[in-house]
Amino acid sequence: NAGVTQTPKFRILKIGQSMTLQCTQDMNHNYMYWYRQDPGMGLKLIYYSVGAGITDKGEVPNGYNVSRSTTEDFPLRLELAAPSQTSVYFCASSSPGGGGTDTQYFGPGTRLTVL
Amino acid sequence: AQSVTQLGSHVSVSEGALVLLRCNYSSSVPPYLFWYVQYPNQGLQLLLKYTSAATLVKGINGFEAEFKKSETSFHLTKPSAHMSDAAEYFCAVSDLGGGADGLTFGKGTHLIIQP
């Protein structure tokens, strides 16, 4: 049981490039989330999904896209990278019961730098 | 809209001393409250959570937190600090009726343990 895995761990992009951050969980969780963490700012929700085929915007969705074709995978896409997207990105998932009561399990993060 | 305020971006205590990390929340409905810990270059790990079952919540690694509705607070404490407690601590809130739309995090408190 690996929990939530994210790839890559580190990435440097040039302005305007695109990339996909991968996230996979093996806990059969229905709910999955993408957060970004900026220094001194806590974590902010980018997108979330309540199940395969269903996604919704969080607090800071601009410049990102997501898809959820399977229960296990929840990739985050950056189409035109900008310096403002330099951040650490965390994927998380929560148990089938969902809602605000269930523990979110976090991946180790992807550190992205846009130059 | 819900929000979380963590007082003190940095807290320094001596090894063996009491740890007190402060968290105040704002929510229009009864909240679910969480404390997460983040060790350097790692993802977030749940310390404890309040889900209305009991106002005093015990978590892992000797930490506990007390929910005080009248003070809208959920402060984290540990009687005796250990060097291994040095980390970033995040308080988070979830709207009871908010479904799966993620957590709202505070900006974090960096706990420093002095030998």
Tab-separated table of C-alpha atoms in Angstrom:
chain	number	residue	atom	x	y	z
A	1	ASN	CA	0.000	0.000	0.000
A	2	ALA	CA	1.908	3.034	-1.288
A	3	GLY	CA	-0.752	5.628	-0.386
A	4	VAL	CA	-0.573	8.767	-2.550
A	5	THR	CA	2.308	8.970	-4.991
A	6	GLN	CA	3.344	11.975	-7.071
A	7	THR	CA	5.729	12.354	-9.968
A	8	PRO	CA	8.023	14.056	-10.652
A	9	LYS	CA	9.552	15.201	-7.361
A	10	PHE	CA	11.229	18.201	-8.932
A	11	ARG	CA	10.863	20.029	-12.236
A	12	ILE	CA	12.163	23.205	-13.815
A	13	LEU	CA	10.102	24.670	-16.646
A	14	LYS	CA	10.638	27.587	-18.972
A	15	ILE	CA	7.931	30.207	-19.334
A	16	GLY	CA	5.276	29.009	-21.777
A	17	GLN	CA	6.105	25.318	-21.516
A	18	SER	CA	3.510	22.785	-20.469
A	19	MET	CA	3.639	19.772	-18.212
A	20	THR	CA	1.497	17.291	-16.320
A	21	LEU	CA	1.933	16.516	-12.646
A	22	GLN	CA	0.933	12.954	-11.947
A	23	CYS	CA	-0.931	11.740	-8.862
A	24	THR	CA	-1.989	8.194	-8.055
A	25	GLN	CA	-3.587	6.700	-4.969
A	26	ASP	CA	-4.106	3.044	-4.133
A	27	MET	CA	-6.549	3.421	-1.238
A	28	ASN	CA	-9.734	3.345	-3.331
A	29	HIS	CA	-10.565	6.886	-2.269
A	30	ASN	CA	-13.332	8.631	-4.149
A	31	TYR	CA	-12.190	12.158	-3.355
A	32	MET	CA	-8.964	13.636	-4.623
A	33	TYR	CA	-7.464	17.123	-4.382
A	34	TRP	CA	-4.691	19.317	-5.712
A	35	TYR	CA	-3.167	22.023	-3.513
A	36	ARG	CA	-0.324	24.441	-4.007
A	37	GLN	CA	1.891	25.610	-1.183
A	38	ASP	CA	3.672	28.934	-1.363
A	39	PRO	CA	6.115	30.085	1.346
A	40	GLY	CA	4.306	31.532	4.344
A	41	MET	CA	0.913	31.082	2.714
A	42	GLY	CA	-0.291	27.646	3.749
A	43	LEU	CA	-1.970	25.419	1.184
A	44	LYS	CA	-4.555	26.567	-1.310
A	45	LEU	CA	-6.954	24.296	-3.160
A	46	ILE	CA	-6.588	24.262	-6.944
A	47	TYR	CA	-9.046	21.559	-8.059
A	48	TYR	CA	-10.849	18.636	-6.526
A	49	SER	CA	-12.738	15.577	-7.682
A	50	VAL	CA	-15.465	13.539	-6.025
A	51	GLY	CA	-15.132	10.608	-8.390
A	52	ALA	CA	-14.135	9.471	-11.855
A	53	GLY	CA	-15.406	11.905	-14.463
A	54	ILE	CA	-16.259	14.638	-11.944
A	55	THR	CA	-14.031	17.604	-11.184
A	56	ASP	CA	-14.547	21.078	-9.778
A	57	LYS	CA	-12.581	24.264	-9.215
A	58	GLY	CA	-11.079	25.209	-5.918
A	59	GLU	CA	-9.807	28.570	-4.708
A	60	VAL	CA	-6.997	29.084	-7.256
A	61	PRO	CA	-7.785	27.180	-10.504
A	62	ASN	CA	-6.544	29.705	-13.093
A	63	GLY	CA	-3.776	28.349	-15.301
A	64	TYR	CA	-4.480	24.699	-14.456
A	65	ASN	CA	-6.613	21.862	-15.740
A	66	VAL	CA	-7.440	18.433	-14.363
A	67	SER	CA	-9.067	15.218	-15.461
A	68	ARG	CA	-10.247	12.124	-13.591
A	69	SER	CA	-10.683	9.158	-15.892
A	70	THR	CA	-10.077	6.554	-13.175
A	71	THR	CA	-10.530	6.365	-9.417
A	72	GLU	CA	-6.775	6.042	-8.906
A	73	ASP	CA	-5.383	8.878	-11.032
A	74	PHE	CA	-5.827	12.648	-10.861
A	75	PRO	CA	-3.305	14.464	-13.091
A	76	LEU	CA	-2.838	18.231	-12.986
A	77	ARG	CA	-2.004	20.003	-16.246
A	78	LEU	CA	-0.171	23.304	-16.668
A	79	GLU	CA	-0.631	24.517	-20.245
A	80	LEU	CA	1.408	27.733	-20.374
A	81	ALA	CA	3.741	27.866	-17.411
A	82	ALA	CA	4.238	31.239	-15.728
A	83	PRO	CA	6.625	32.301	-12.951
A	84	SER	CA	3.599	32.725	-10.652
A	85	GLN	CA	3.133	28.961	-10.807
A	86	THR	CA	6.434	28.338	-9.075
A	87	SER	CA	5.313	26.435	-6.007
A	88	VAL	CA	5.153	23.079	-4.288
A	89	TYR	CA	2.168	21.034	-5.420
A	90	PHE	CA	0.494	18.460	-3.216
A	91	CYS	CA	-2.040	15.860	-4.192
A	92	ALA	CA	-4.332	14.397	-1.534
A	93	SER	CA	-7.130	11.874	-1.298
A	94	SER	CA	-9.793	11.044	1.254
A	95	SER	CA	-11.853	8.021	2.147
A	96	PRO	CA	-15.071	6.952	0.428
A	97	GLY	CA	-17.231	8.586	3.063
A	98	GLY	CA	-15.942	11.924	1.909
A	99	GLY	CA	-17.170	15.183	3.296
A	100	GLY	CA	-15.362	17.280	5.825
A	101	THR	CA	-14.937	14.530	8.375
A	102	ASP	CA	-12.500	12.284	6.660
A	103	THR	CA	-8.757	12.448	6.836
A	104	GLN	CA	-6.980	13.664	3.730
A	105	TYR	CA	-3.840	11.735	2.902
A	106	PHE	CA	-1.126	13.721	1.178
A	107	GLY	CA	1.521	12.795	-1.330
A	108	PRO	CA	5.164	13.893	-0.931
A	109	GLY	CA	4.769	16.859	-3.278
A	110	THR	CA	6.221	18.137	-6.542
A	111	ARG	CA	8.514	21.157	-6.392
A	112	LEU	CA	8.053	23.185	-9.582
A	113	THR	CA	10.139	26.151	-10.655
A	114	VAL	CA	9.212	28.261	-13.688
A	115	LEU	CA	12.000	30.430	-15.088
B	1	ALA	CA	-16.715	31.600	4.042
B	2	GLN	CA	-14.498	29.794	6.465
B	3	SER	CA	-11.020	30.866	7.476
B	4	VAL	CA	-8.221	29.924	9.824
B	5	THR	CA	-5.782	32.179	11.665
B	6	GLN	CA	-2.625	30.794	13.199
B	7	LEU	CA	-0.999	33.201	15.627
B	8	GLY	CA	2.757	33.271	15.235
B	9	SER	CA	4.543	32.184	12.099
B	10	HIS	CA	7.425	30.934	14.273
B	11	VAL	CA	7.341	29.512	17.794
B	12	SER	CA	10.493	28.580	19.680
B	13	VAL	CA	10.506	26.430	22.820
B	14	SER	CA	13.151	24.599	24.804
B	15	GLU	CA	13.333	20.829	24.750
B	16	GLY	CA	11.099	19.530	27.540
B	17	ALA	CA	8.974	22.677	27.675
B	18	LEU	CA	5.281	23.034	26.912
B	19	VAL	CA	4.339	23.450	23.268
B	20	LEU	CA	1.361	25.703	22.495
B	21	LEU	CA	0.388	26.495	18.913
B	22	ARG	CA	-2.616	28.737	18.475
B	23	CYS	CA	-5.420	28.397	15.959
B	24	ASN	CA	-8.610	30.399	15.631
B	25	TYR	CA	-11.252	29.679	13.041
B	26	SER	CA	-14.167	31.366	11.414
B	27	SER	CA	-17.032	29.298	10.084
B	28	SER	CA	-20.714	29.889	9.493
B	29	VAL	CA	-21.561	26.315	10.449
B	30	PRO	CA	-20.171	23.919	13.059
B	31	PRO	CA	-16.727	23.098	11.740
B	32	TYR	CA	-14.517	20.086	11.476
B	33	LEU	CA	-11.002	21.053	12.535
B	34	PHE	CA	-7.656	19.460	11.815
B	35	TRP	CA	-4.003	19.809	12.725
B	36	TYR	CA	-1.425	18.588	10.235
B	37	VAL	CA	2.355	18.408	10.587
B	38	GLN	CA	4.865	18.782	7.772
B	39	TYR	CA	8.464	17.678	8.214
B	40	PRO	CA	11.072	19.166	5.871
B	41	ASN	CA	10.636	18.144	2.243
B	42	GLN	CA	7.692	15.910	3.038
B	43	GLY	CA	3.932	15.928	2.600
B	44	LEU	CA	1.433	16.675	5.333
B	45	GLN	CA	0.561	14.134	8.006
B	46	LEU	CA	-2.556	14.262	10.162
B	47	LEU	CA	-1.888	14.887	13.859
B	48	LEU	CA	-5.490	14.983	15.050
B	49	LYS	CA	-8.987	16.064	14.104
B	50	TYR	CA	-12.110	17.356	15.789
B	51	THR	CA	-15.401	16.023	14.486
B	52	SER	CA	-17.750	17.058	17.340
B	53	ALA	CA	-17.476	13.769	19.272
B	54	ALA	CA	-15.347	15.245	22.085
B	55	THR	CA	-13.930	18.703	22.684
B	56	LEU	CA	-10.526	17.410	23.839
B	57	VAL	CA	-8.869	15.501	21.037
B	58	LYS	CA	-5.758	13.383	21.429
B	59	GLY	CA	-3.499	12.795	18.482
B	60	ILE	CA	-0.260	11.143	17.587
B	61	ASN	CA	3.159	11.873	19.110
B	62	GLY	CA	1.673	13.134	22.393
B	63	PHE	CA	-0.174	16.113	20.900
B	64	GLU	CA	-3.682	17.147	21.844
B	65	ALA	CA	-6.049	19.997	21.047
B	66	GLU	CA	-9.135	21.422	22.678
B	67	PHE	CA	-12.100	22.780	20.766
B	68	LYS	CA	-13.547	25.882	22.422
B	69	LYS	CA	-16.629	27.104	20.625
B	70	SER	CA	-16.962	30.262	22.732
B	71	GLU	CA	-13.433	31.297	21.766
B	72	THR	CA	-13.574	29.843	18.220
B	73	SER	CA	-10.231	28.241	18.986
B	74	PHE	CA	-8.523	24.908	18.481
B	75	HIS	CA	-5.079	25.298	20.032
B	76	LEU	CA	-2.531	22.485	19.800
B	77	THR	CA	-0.493	21.497	22.867
B	78	LYS	CA	2.136	19.019	23.955
B	79	PRO	CA	3.335	18.868	27.566
B	80	SER	CA	7.006	18.252	26.804
B	81	ALA	CA	8.702	19.180	23.536
B	82	HIS	CA	11.123	16.825	21.847
B	83	MET	CA	13.715	17.690	19.256
B	84	SER	CA	11.848	15.526	16.746
B	85	ASP	CA	8.803	17.853	17.033
B	86	ALA	CA	10.580	20.536	15.000
B	87	ALA	CA	8.393	20.962	11.914
B	88	GLU	CA	5.734	23.126	10.276
B	89	TYR	CA	2.255	22.802	11.757
B	90	PHE	CA	-0.956	23.653	9.930
B	91	CYS	CA	-4.425	24.139	11.305
B	92	ALA	CA	-7.258	23.505	8.846
B	93	VAL	CA	-11.034	23.745	8.807
B	94	SER	CA	-13.715	22.009	6.801
B	95	ASP	CA	-17.292	23.102	6.518
B	96	LEU	CA	-19.578	20.468	8.024
B	97	GLY	CA	-21.911	20.880	5.127
B	98	GLY	CA	-19.272	21.469	2.525
B	99	GLY	CA	-19.013	17.998	1.118
B	100	ALA	CA	-15.704	17.152	-0.461
B	101	ASP	CA	-14.567	20.635	-1.397
B	102	GLY	CA	-11.254	20.473	0.388
B	103	LEU	CA	-9.760	22.034	3.481
B	104	THR	CA	-9.030	25.667	4.270
B	105	PHE	CA	-5.565	25.936	5.796
B	106	GLY	CA	-3.927	28.475	8.017
B	107	LYS	CA	-0.564	29.892	6.983
B	108	GLY	CA	1.324	27.549	9.247
B	109	THR	CA	3.509	27.821	12.347
B	110	HIS	CA	7.136	26.781	12.248
B	111	LEU	CA	8.022	25.104	15.552
B	112	ILE	CA	11.649	25.437	16.629
B	113	ILE	CA	12.996	23.304	19.477
B	114	GLN	CA	15.975	24.703	21.356
B	115	PRO	CA	18.311	22.134	22.951
